[in-house]
Amino acid sequence: MEFPAELKYSTEHEWVRVEGNRARVGITDYAQSELGDVVYVDLPEVGTEVHKGSVFGSVESVKAVSDLYAPVSGRVVEVNESLKDAPERINSSPYGDGWMIVVEMRDPSELAELLDADAYRAHVGEA
């Protein structure tokens, strides 16, 4: 199981890669492994305002449907449209091709509330 050190993590199992004032968001390797094979993903449209801790979409697997929670607040400026036709990328490359949205952050200080890799690893019991 991967826990890239350069990322920030939410307790709801989303990851954030900081790119200047933008946050690229996806679900963690742990989350995708718990879900099983992802068959559908519902993501917001570009321009949607998201709020830290609120639902921004959902992911459906053969096991369950799970909500996706925004790890930061801001405006969605990119959506990974390729996931509509290939949602399995979330399983095969959760930190790469399986990214979901890019948010232009309204308040970058919210990043301080997220976990680092070691804290997230402990959170999921993989420490």
mmCIF file of N, CA and C in Angstrom:
data_model
loop_
_atom_site.group_PDB
_atom_site.id
_atom_site.type_symbol
_atom_site.label_atom_id
_atom_site.label_comp_id
_atom_site.label_asym_id
_atom_site.label_seq_id
_atom_site.Cartn_x
_atom_site.Cartn_y
_atom_site.Cartn_z
ATOM 1 N N MET A 1 0.841 -1.175 0.000
ATOM 2 C CA MET A 1 0.000 0.000 0.000
ATOM 3 C C MET A 1 0.891 1.244 0.000
ATOM 4 N N GLU A 2 0.517 2.208 -0.841
ATOM 5 C CA GLU A 2 1.334 3.413 -0.986
ATOM 6 C C GLU A 2 0.782 4.585 -0.167
ATOM 7 N N PHE A 3 1.722 5.355 0.401
ATOM 8 C CA PHE A 3 1.411 6.581 1.146
ATOM 9 C C PHE A 3 2.446 7.637 0.740
ATOM 10 N N PRO A 4 2.326 8.215 -0.476
ATOM 11 C CA PRO A 4 3.337 9.176 -0.931
ATOM 12 C C PRO A 4 3.545 10.327 0.055
ATOM 13 N N ALA A 5 4.809 10.576 0.391
ATOM 14 C CA ALA A 5 5.155 11.568 1.411
ATOM 15 C C ALA A 5 4.838 12.997 0.996
ATOM 16 N N GLU A 6 4.804 13.278 -0.314
ATOM 17 C CA GLU A 6 4.577 14.656 -0.762
ATOM 18 C C GLU A 6 3.108 15.070 -0.726
ATOM 19 N N LEU A 7 2.214 14.139 -0.425
ATOM 20 C CA LEU A 7 0.785 14.434 -0.413
ATOM 21 C C LEU A 7 0.279 14.736 0.991
ATOM 22 N N LYS A 8 -0.889 15.388 1.046
ATOM 23 C CA LYS A 8 -1.640 15.586 2.284
ATOM 24 C C LYS A 8 -2.855 14.679 2.207
ATOM 25 N N TYR A 9 -3.393 14.271 3.366
ATOM 26 C CA TYR A 9 -4.484 13.303 3.401
ATOM 27 C C TYR A 9 -5.599 13.761 4.339
ATOM 28 N N SER A 10 -6.842 13.437 3.952
ATOM 29 C CA SER A 10 -7.974 13.703 4.830
ATOM 30 C C SER A 10 -8.312 12.416 5.585
ATOM 31 N N THR A 11 -9.003 12.558 6.704
ATOM 32 C CA THR A 11 -9.423 11.371 7.457
ATOM 33 C C THR A 11 -10.514 10.616 6.701
ATOM 34 N N GLU A 12 -11.111 11.242 5.671
ATOM 35 C CA GLU A 12 -12.139 10.593 4.848
ATOM 36 C C GLU A 12 -11.524 9.880 3.644
ATOM 37 N N HIS A 13 -10.176 9.823 3.572
ATOM 38 C CA HIS A 13 -9.437 9.036 2.578
ATOM 39 C C HIS A 13 -9.254 9.705 1.221
ATOM 40 N N GLU A 14 -9.272 11.046 1.193
ATOM 41 C CA GLU A 14 -8.885 11.763 -0.009
ATOM 42 C C GLU A 14 -7.443 12.229 0.147
ATOM 43 N N TRP A 15 -6.750 12.366 -0.989
ATOM 44 C CA TRP A 15 -5.402 12.923 -0.966
ATOM 45 C C TRP A 15 -5.401 14.264 -1.698
ATOM 46 N N VAL A 16 -4.403 15.086 -1.384
ATOM 47 C CA VAL A 16 -4.227 16.400 -2.004
ATOM 48 C C VAL A 16 -2.773 16.540 -2.435
ATOM 49 N N ARG A 17 -2.592 16.904 -3.693
ATOM 50 C CA ARG A 17 -1.258 17.292 -4.182
ATOM 51 C C ARG A 17 -1.327 18.793 -4.414
ATOM 52 N N VAL A 18 -0.542 19.559 -3.665
ATOM 53 C CA VAL A 18 -0.556 21.017 -3.761
ATOM 54 C C VAL A 18 0.228 21.438 -4.997
ATOM 55 N N GLU A 19 -0.415 22.256 -5.839
ATOM 56 C CA GLU A 19 0.197 22.772 -7.073
ATOM 57 C C GLU A 19 -0.009 24.285 -7.080
ATOM 58 N N GLY A 20 0.841 24.989 -6.321
ATOM 59 C CA GLY A 20 0.663 26.434 -6.178
ATOM 60 C C GLY A 20 -0.566 26.718 -5.336
ATOM 61 N N ASN A 21 -1.550 27.445 -5.897
ATOM 62 C CA ASN A 21 -2.800 27.747 -5.184
ATOM 63 C C ASN A 21 -3.889 26.731 -5.533
ATOM 64 N N ARG A 22 -3.475 25.644 -6.166
ATOM 65 C CA ARG A 22 -4.433 24.610 -6.566
ATOM 66 C C ARG A 22 -4.151 23.311 -5.831
ATOM 67 N N ALA A 23 -5.215 22.551 -5.661
ATOM 68 C CA ALA A 23 -5.113 21.250 -4.989
ATOM 69 C C ALA A 23 -5.686 20.182 -5.915
ATOM 70 N N ARG A 24 -4.846 19.239 -6.339
ATOM 71 C CA ARG A 24 -5.304 18.091 -7.127
ATOM 72 C C ARG A 24 -5.772 17.051 -6.119
ATOM 73 N N VAL A 25 -6.964 16.484 -6.322
ATOM 74 C CA VAL A 25 -7.612 15.632 -5.332
ATOM 75 C C VAL A 25 -7.969 14.276 -5.940
ATOM 76 N N GLY A 26 -7.773 13.229 -5.140
ATOM 77 C CA GLY A 26 -8.213 11.887 -5.514
ATOM 78 C C GLY A 26 -8.458 11.092 -4.247
ATOM 79 N N ILE A 27 -8.721 9.789 -4.412
ATOM 80 C CA ILE A 27 -8.856 8.942 -3.221
ATOM 81 C C ILE A 27 -7.585 8.124 -3.059
ATOM 82 N N THR A 28 -7.316 7.749 -1.836
ATOM 83 C CA THR A 28 -6.062 7.073 -1.504
ATOM 84 C C THR A 28 -6.043 5.621 -1.978
ATOM 85 N N ASP A 29 -4.852 5.075 -2.017
ATOM 86 C CA ASP A 29 -4.646 3.669 -2.337
ATOM 87 C C ASP A 29 -5.427 2.800 -1.348
ATOM 88 N N TYR A 30 -5.395 3.184 -0.082
ATOM 89 C CA TYR A 30 -6.148 2.449 0.939
ATOM 90 C C TYR A 30 -7.640 2.446 0.602
ATOM 91 N N ALA A 31 -8.184 3.618 0.246
ATOM 92 C CA ALA A 31 -9.612 3.733 -0.046
ATOM 93 C C ALA A 31 -10.005 2.883 -1.247
ATOM 94 N N GLN A 32 -9.209 2.950 -2.322
ATOM 95 C CA GLN A 32 -9.576 2.177 -3.505
ATOM 96 C C GLN A 32 -9.483 0.684 -3.235
ATOM 97 N N SER A 33 -8.536 0.270 -2.382
ATOM 98 C CA SER A 33 -8.417 -1.165 -2.077
ATOM 99 C C SER A 33 -9.592 -1.643 -1.226
ATOM 100 N N GLU A 34 -10.082 -0.778 -0.340
ATOM 101 C CA GLU A 34 -11.253 -1.118 0.474
ATOM 102 C C GLU A 34 -12.526 -1.179 -0.370
ATOM 103 N N LEU A 35 -12.619 -0.294 -1.371
ATOM 104 C CA LEU A 35 -13.805 -0.255 -2.227
ATOM 105 C C LEU A 35 -13.889 -1.457 -3.162
ATOM 106 N N GLY A 36 -12.740 -1.900 -3.641
ATOM 107 C CA GLY A 36 -12.751 -2.928 -4.680
ATOM 108 C C GLY A 36 -12.848 -2.268 -6.047
ATOM 109 N N ASP A 37 -13.240 -3.042 -7.047
ATOM 110 C CA ASP A 37 -13.254 -2.545 -8.422
ATOM 111 C C ASP A 37 -14.238 -1.392 -8.597
ATOM 112 N N VAL A 38 -13.708 -0.216 -8.971
ATOM 113 C CA VAL A 38 -14.535 0.968 -9.192
ATOM 114 C C VAL A 38 -15.186 0.855 -10.574
ATOM 115 N N VAL A 39 -16.516 1.050 -10.610
ATOM 116 C CA VAL A 39 -17.254 0.910 -11.863
ATOM 117 C C VAL A 39 -17.885 2.225 -12.339
ATOM 118 N N TYR A 40 -17.962 3.228 -11.456
ATOM 119 C CA TYR A 40 -18.582 4.505 -11.830
ATOM 120 C C TYR A 40 -18.107 5.581 -10.870
ATOM 121 N N VAL A 41 -17.950 6.792 -11.398
ATOM 122 C CA VAL A 41 -17.599 7.933 -10.551
ATOM 123 C C VAL A 41 -18.455 9.125 -10.962
ATOM 124 N N ASP A 42 -18.982 9.846 -9.975
ATOM 125 C CA ASP A 42 -19.802 11.034 -10.197
ATOM 126 C C ASP A 42 -19.023 12.224 -9.662
ATOM 127 N N LEU A 43 -18.620 13.124 -10.561
ATOM 128 C CA LEU A 43 -17.801 14.270 -10.180
ATOM 129 C C LEU A 43 -18.519 15.571 -10.529
ATOM 130 N N PRO A 44 -18.164 16.667 -9.850
ATOM 131 C CA PRO A 44 -18.814 17.957 -10.127
ATOM 132 C C PRO A 44 -18.331 18.537 -11.457
ATOM 133 N N GLU A 45 -19.032 19.550 -11.919
ATOM 134 C CA GLU A 45 -18.630 20.252 -13.133
ATOM 135 C C GLU A 45 -17.600 21.325 -12.795
ATOM 136 N N VAL A 46 -16.787 21.684 -13.784
ATOM 137 C CA VAL A 46 -15.861 22.804 -13.637
ATOM 138 C C VAL A 46 -16.681 24.032 -13.266
ATOM 139 N N GLY A 47 -16.195 24.798 -12.302
ATOM 140 C CA GLY A 47 -16.882 26.002 -11.840
ATOM 141 C C GLY A 47 -17.661 25.797 -10.552
ATOM 142 N N THR A 48 -17.861 24.533 -10.158
ATOM 143 C CA THR A 48 -18.583 24.222 -8.927
ATOM 144 C C THR A 48 -17.780 24.678 -7.714
ATOM 145 N N GLU A 49 -18.438 25.295 -6.749
ATOM 146 C CA GLU A 49 -17.803 25.654 -5.480
ATOM 147 C C GLU A 49 -17.906 24.456 -4.536
ATOM 148 N N VAL A 50 -16.773 24.080 -3.943
ATOM 149 C CA VAL A 50 -16.768 23.007 -2.950
ATOM 150 C C VAL A 50 -16.325 23.574 -1.610
ATOM 151 N N HIS A 51 -16.780 22.949 -0.544
ATOM 152 C CA HIS A 51 -16.468 23.416 0.805
ATOM 153 C C HIS A 51 -15.835 22.281 1.586
ATOM 154 N N LYS A 52 -14.766 22.591 2.273
ATOM 155 C CA LYS A 52 -14.031 21.594 3.057
ATOM 156 C C LYS A 52 -15.004 20.765 3.906
ATOM 157 N N GLY A 53 -14.903 19.454 3.762
ATOM 158 C CA GLY A 53 -15.730 18.544 4.549
ATOM 159 C C GLY A 53 -17.070 18.205 3.927
ATOM 160 N N SER A 54 -17.440 18.895 2.834
ATOM 161 C CA SER A 54 -18.728 18.602 2.203
ATOM 162 C C SER A 54 -18.557 17.623 1.041
ATOM 163 N N VAL A 55 -19.632 16.966 0.683
ATOM 164 C CA VAL A 55 -19.614 15.979 -0.393
ATOM 165 C C VAL A 55 -19.469 16.686 -1.732
ATOM 166 N N PHE A 56 -18.525 16.210 -2.575
ATOM 167 C CA PHE A 56 -18.380 16.784 -3.914
ATOM 168 C C PHE A 56 -18.688 15.774 -5.005
ATOM 169 N N GLY A 57 -18.902 14.534 -4.655
ATOM 170 C CA GLY A 57 -19.190 13.507 -5.644
ATOM 171 C C GLY A 57 -19.300 12.156 -4.974
ATOM 172 N N SER A 58 -19.285 11.114 -5.808
ATOM 173 C CA SER A 58 -19.338 9.762 -5.258
ATOM 174 C C SER A 58 -18.600 8.807 -6.178
ATOM 175 N N VAL A 59 -18.237 7.673 -5.594
ATOM 176 C CA VAL A 59 -17.577 6.621 -6.345
ATOM 177 C C VAL A 59 -18.327 5.322 -6.053
ATOM 178 N N GLU A 60 -18.594 4.576 -7.120
ATOM 179 C CA GLU A 60 -19.346 3.333 -6.986
ATOM 180 C C GLU A 60 -18.437 2.165 -7.363
ATOM 181 N N SER A 61 -18.440 1.167 -6.497
ATOM 182 C CA SER A 61 -17.659 -0.036 -6.768
ATOM 183 C C SER A 61 -18.599 -1.230 -6.775
ATOM 184 N N VAL A 62 -18.028 -2.392 -7.012
ATOM 185 C CA VAL A 62 -18.853 -3.607 -6.982
ATOM 186 C C VAL A 62 -19.358 -3.868 -5.563
ATOM 187 N N LYS A 63 -18.708 -3.271 -4.559
ATOM 188 C CA LYS A 63 -19.086 -3.481 -3.159
ATOM 189 C C LYS A 63 -20.053 -2.441 -2.612
ATOM 190 N N ALA A 64 -19.862 -1.166 -2.994
ATOM 191 C CA ALA A 64 -20.601 -0.089 -2.325
ATOM 192 C C ALA A 64 -20.526 1.213 -3.112
ATOM 193 N N VAL A 65 -21.334 2.179 -2.685
ATOM 194 C CA VAL A 65 -21.240 3.553 -3.179
ATOM 195 C C VAL A 65 -20.721 4.388 -2.012
ATOM 196 N N SER A 66 -19.688 5.184 -2.271
ATOM 197 C CA SER A 66 -19.104 6.010 -1.215
ATOM 198 C C SER A 66 -19.070 7.467 -1.659
ATOM 199 N N ASP A 67 -19.394 8.349 -0.719
ATOM 200 C CA ASP A 67 -19.296 9.780 -0.980
ATOM 201 C C ASP A 67 -17.839 10.212 -0.999
ATOM 202 N N LEU A 68 -17.574 11.272 -1.758
ATOM 203 C CA LEU A 68 -16.258 11.908 -1.805
ATOM 204 C C LEU A 68 -16.372 13.239 -1.084
ATOM 205 N N TYR A 69 -15.422 13.533 -0.207
ATOM 206 C CA TYR A 69 -15.460 14.750 0.610
ATOM 207 C C TYR A 69 -14.331 15.697 0.220
ATOM 208 N N ALA A 70 -14.667 16.960 0.061
ATOM 209 C CA ALA A 70 -13.674 17.969 -0.303
ATOM 210 C C ALA A 70 -12.694 18.176 0.843
ATOM 211 N N PRO A 71 -11.394 17.997 0.597
ATOM 212 C CA PRO A 71 -10.406 18.228 1.654
ATOM 213 C C PRO A 71 -10.066 19.705 1.841
ATOM 214 N N VAL A 72 -10.428 20.531 0.859
ATOM 215 C CA VAL A 72 -10.213 21.979 0.917
ATOM 216 C C VAL A 72 -11.404 22.681 0.262
ATOM 217 N N SER A 73 -11.541 23.968 0.529
ATOM 218 C CA SER A 73 -12.612 24.776 -0.071
ATOM 219 C C SER A 73 -12.089 25.527 -1.281
ATOM 220 N N GLY A 74 -12.976 25.720 -2.241
ATOM 221 C CA GLY A 74 -12.601 26.501 -3.414
ATOM 222 C C GLY A 74 -13.473 26.183 -4.607
ATOM 223 N N ARG A 75 -12.955 26.531 -5.795
ATOM 224 C CA ARG A 75 -13.695 26.352 -7.044
ATOM 225 C C ARG A 75 -13.022 25.260 -7.867
ATOM 226 N N VAL A 76 -13.827 24.340 -8.381
ATOM 227 C CA VAL A 76 -13.314 23.268 -9.228
ATOM 228 C C VAL A 76 -12.891 23.879 -10.568
ATOM 229 N N VAL A 77 -11.602 23.706 -10.926
ATOM 230 C CA VAL A 77 -11.085 24.266 -12.174
ATOM 231 C C VAL A 77 -10.727 23.187 -13.198
ATOM 232 N N GLU A 78 -10.664 21.938 -12.760
ATOM 233 C CA GLU A 78 -10.423 20.814 -13.662
ATOM 234 C C GLU A 78 -11.137 19.588 -13.121
ATOM 235 N N VAL A 79 -11.631 18.764 -14.044
ATOM 236 C CA VAL A 79 -12.247 17.487 -13.693
ATOM 237 C C VAL A 79 -11.620 16.438 -14.596
ATOM 238 N N ASN A 80 -11.289 15.284 -14.030
ATOM 239 C CA ASN A 80 -10.690 14.203 -14.810
ATOM 240 C C ASN A 80 -11.797 13.489 -15.597
ATOM 241 N N GLU A 81 -12.092 14.014 -16.782
ATOM 242 C CA GLU A 81 -13.177 13.488 -17.614
ATOM 243 C C GLU A 81 -12.907 12.055 -18.066
ATOM 244 N N SER A 82 -11.637 11.649 -18.103
ATOM 245 C CA SER A 82 -11.313 10.293 -18.565
ATOM 246 C C SER A 82 -11.885 9.215 -17.649
ATOM 247 N N LEU A 83 -12.227 9.583 -16.404
ATOM 248 C CA LEU A 83 -12.775 8.596 -15.467
ATOM 249 C C LEU A 83 -14.186 8.158 -15.837
ATOM 250 N N LYS A 84 -14.894 8.965 -16.656
ATOM 251 C CA LYS A 84 -16.238 8.565 -17.087
ATOM 252 C C LYS A 84 -16.182 7.264 -17.876
ATOM 253 N N ASP A 85 -15.187 7.166 -18.766
ATOM 254 C CA ASP A 85 -15.050 5.981 -19.608
ATOM 255 C C ASP A 85 -14.127 4.933 -19.013
ATOM 256 N N ALA A 86 -13.292 5.323 -18.073
ATOM 257 C CA ALA A 86 -12.321 4.393 -17.488
ATOM 258 C C ALA A 86 -12.203 4.595 -15.978
ATOM 259 N N PRO A 87 -13.305 4.351 -15.218
ATOM 260 C CA PRO A 87 -13.248 4.553 -13.761
ATOM 261 C C PRO A 87 -12.255 3.632 -13.064
ATOM 262 N N GLU A 88 -11.867 2.549 -13.726
ATOM 263 C CA GLU A 88 -10.893 1.614 -13.137
ATOM 264 C C GLU A 88 -9.521 2.250 -12.939
ATOM 265 N N ARG A 89 -9.262 3.401 -13.547
ATOM 266 C CA ARG A 89 -7.995 4.116 -13.318
ATOM 267 C C ARG A 89 -7.838 4.480 -11.844
ATOM 268 N N ILE A 90 -8.962 4.643 -11.143
ATOM 269 C CA ILE A 90 -8.910 4.937 -9.708
ATOM 270 C C ILE A 90 -8.254 3.773 -8.974
ATOM 271 N N ASN A 91 -8.500 2.545 -9.424
ATOM 272 C CA ASN A 91 -7.877 1.365 -8.821
ATOM 273 C C ASN A 91 -6.425 1.204 -9.258
ATOM 274 N N SER A 92 -6.168 1.366 -10.551
ATOM 275 C CA SER A 92 -4.831 1.073 -11.074
ATOM 276 C C SER A 92 -3.825 2.176 -10.802
ATOM 277 N N SER A 93 -4.289 3.421 -10.665
ATOM 278 C CA SER A 93 -3.374 4.548 -10.476
ATOM 279 C C SER A 93 -4.020 5.630 -9.611
ATOM 280 N N PRO A 94 -4.279 5.318 -8.318
ATOM 281 C CA PRO A 94 -4.998 6.287 -7.488
ATOM 282 C C PRO A 94 -4.288 7.628 -7.333
ATOM 283 N N TYR A 95 -2.948 7.640 -7.405
ATOM 284 C CA TYR A 95 -2.201 8.889 -7.229
ATOM 285 C C TYR A 95 -1.733 9.474 -8.558
ATOM 286 N N GLY A 96 -2.084 8.822 -9.659
ATOM 287 C CA GLY A 96 -1.685 9.285 -10.987
ATOM 288 C C GLY A 96 -2.900 9.564 -11.845
ATOM 289 N N ASP A 97 -3.148 8.682 -12.840
ATOM 290 C CA ASP A 97 -4.256 8.865 -13.771
ATOM 291 C C ASP A 97 -5.625 8.820 -13.101
ATOM 292 N N GLY A 98 -5.689 8.353 -11.855
ATOM 293 C CA GLY A 98 -6.959 8.253 -11.146
ATOM 294 C C GLY A 98 -7.346 9.487 -10.354
ATOM 295 N N TRP A 99 -6.616 10.619 -10.542
ATOM 296 C CA TRP A 99 -6.997 11.852 -9.847
ATOM 297 C C TRP A 99 -8.415 12.230 -10.276
ATOM 298 N N MET A 100 -9.100 13.031 -9.461
ATOM 299 C CA MET A 100 -10.511 13.343 -9.719
ATOM 300 C C MET A 100 -10.774 14.790 -10.093
ATOM 301 N N ILE A 101 -10.360 15.720 -9.230
ATOM 302 C CA ILE A 101 -10.624 17.143 -9.492
ATOM 303 C C ILE A 101 -9.413 17.978 -9.103
ATOM 304 N N VAL A 102 -9.377 19.199 -9.642
ATOM 305 C CA VAL A 102 -8.416 20.209 -9.213
ATOM 306 C C VAL A 102 -9.237 21.390 -8.690
ATOM 307 N N VAL A 103 -8.903 21.810 -7.468
ATOM 308 C CA VAL A 103 -9.613 22.904 -6.807
ATOM 309 C C VAL A 103 -8.677 24.099 -6.664
ATOM 310 N N GLU A 104 -9.155 25.271 -7.092
ATOM 311 C CA GLU A 104 -8.436 26.505 -6.819
ATOM 312 C C GLU A 104 -8.818 26.879 -5.393
ATOM 313 N N MET A 105 -7.863 26.787 -4.489
ATOM 314 C CA MET A 105 -8.153 26.935 -3.065
ATOM 315 C C MET A 105 -8.525 28.361 -2.685
ATOM 316 N N ARG A 106 -9.570 28.474 -1.885
ATOM 317 C CA ARG A 106 -9.993 29.765 -1.348
ATOM 318 C C ARG A 106 -9.165 30.111 -0.113
ATOM 319 N N ASP A 107 -8.809 29.087 0.671
ATOM 320 C CA ASP A 107 -8.096 29.313 1.925
ATOM 321 C C ASP A 107 -7.017 28.238 2.101
ATOM 322 N N PRO A 108 -5.831 28.463 1.536
ATOM 323 C CA PRO A 108 -4.766 27.460 1.616
ATOM 324 C C PRO A 108 -4.378 27.060 3.043
ATOM 325 N N SER A 109 -4.746 27.879 4.041
ATOM 326 C CA SER A 109 -4.427 27.513 5.425
ATOM 327 C C SER A 109 -5.168 26.242 5.844
ATOM 328 N N GLU A 110 -6.242 25.860 5.125
ATOM 329 C CA GLU A 110 -6.956 24.615 5.422
ATOM 330 C C GLU A 110 -6.060 23.387 5.266
ATOM 331 N N LEU A 111 -5.014 23.512 4.469
ATOM 332 C CA LEU A 111 -4.091 22.400 4.271
ATOM 333 C C LEU A 111 -3.450 21.954 5.580
ATOM 334 N N ALA A 112 -3.281 22.885 6.512
ATOM 335 C CA ALA A 112 -2.654 22.578 7.801
ATOM 336 C C ALA A 112 -3.483 21.583 8.610
ATOM 337 N N GLU A 113 -4.782 21.470 8.299
ATOM 338 C CA GLU A 113 -5.661 20.555 9.032
ATOM 339 C C GLU A 113 -5.596 19.124 8.492
ATOM 340 N N LEU A 114 -4.927 18.944 7.355
ATOM 341 C CA LEU A 114 -4.827 17.609 6.759
ATOM 342 C C LEU A 114 -3.663 16.833 7.369
ATOM 343 N N LEU A 115 -3.665 15.530 7.148
ATOM 344 C CA LEU A 115 -2.638 14.651 7.706
ATOM 345 C C LEU A 115 -1.456 14.512 6.764
ATOM 346 N N ASP A 116 -0.271 14.294 7.328
ATOM 347 C CA ASP A 116 0.865 13.919 6.487
ATOM 348 C C ASP A 116 0.813 12.401 6.293
ATOM 349 N N ALA A 117 1.727 11.870 5.490
ATOM 350 C CA ALA A 117 1.699 10.447 5.152
ATOM 351 C C ALA A 117 1.782 9.550 6.385
ATOM 352 N N ASP A 118 2.652 9.879 7.318
ATOM 353 C CA ASP A 118 2.798 9.036 8.517
ATOM 354 C C ASP A 118 1.538 9.048 9.368
ATOM 355 N N ALA A 119 0.930 10.223 9.527
ATOM 356 C CA ALA A 119 -0.294 10.317 10.327
ATOM 357 C C ALA A 119 -1.441 9.578 9.644
ATOM 358 N N TYR A 120 -1.520 9.660 8.308
ATOM 359 C CA TYR A 120 -2.581 8.949 7.590
ATOM 360 C C TYR A 120 -2.367 7.435 7.684
ATOM 361 N N ARG A 121 -1.132 7.003 7.547
ATOM 362 C CA ARG A 121 -0.806 5.579 7.667
ATOM 363 C C ARG A 121 -1.266 5.067 9.040
ATOM 364 N N ALA A 122 -1.011 5.835 10.086
ATOM 365 C CA ALA A 122 -1.447 5.465 11.448
ATOM 366 C C ALA A 122 -2.976 5.475 11.529
ATOM 367 N N HIS A 123 -3.609 6.457 10.872
ATOM 368 C CA HIS A 123 -5.071 6.585 10.887
ATOM 369 C C HIS A 123 -5.758 5.327 10.341
ATOM 370 N N VAL A 124 -5.175 4.731 9.303
ATOM 371 C CA VAL A 124 -5.784 3.557 8.685
ATOM 372 C C VAL A 124 -5.229 2.248 9.258
ATOM 373 N N GLY A 125 -4.368 2.351 10.285
ATOM 374 C CA GLY A 125 -3.863 1.159 10.946
ATOM 375 C C GLY A 125 -2.766 0.445 10.202
ATOM 376 N N GLU A 126 -2.038 1.175 9.348
ATOM 377 C CA GLU A 126 -0.949 0.567 8.580
ATOM 378 C C GLU A 126 0.419 0.985 9.122
ATOM 379 N N ALA A 127 0.453 1.608 10.278
ATOM 380 C CA ALA A 127 1.721 2.117 10.833
ATOM 381 C C ALA A 127 2.623 0.986 11.287
#
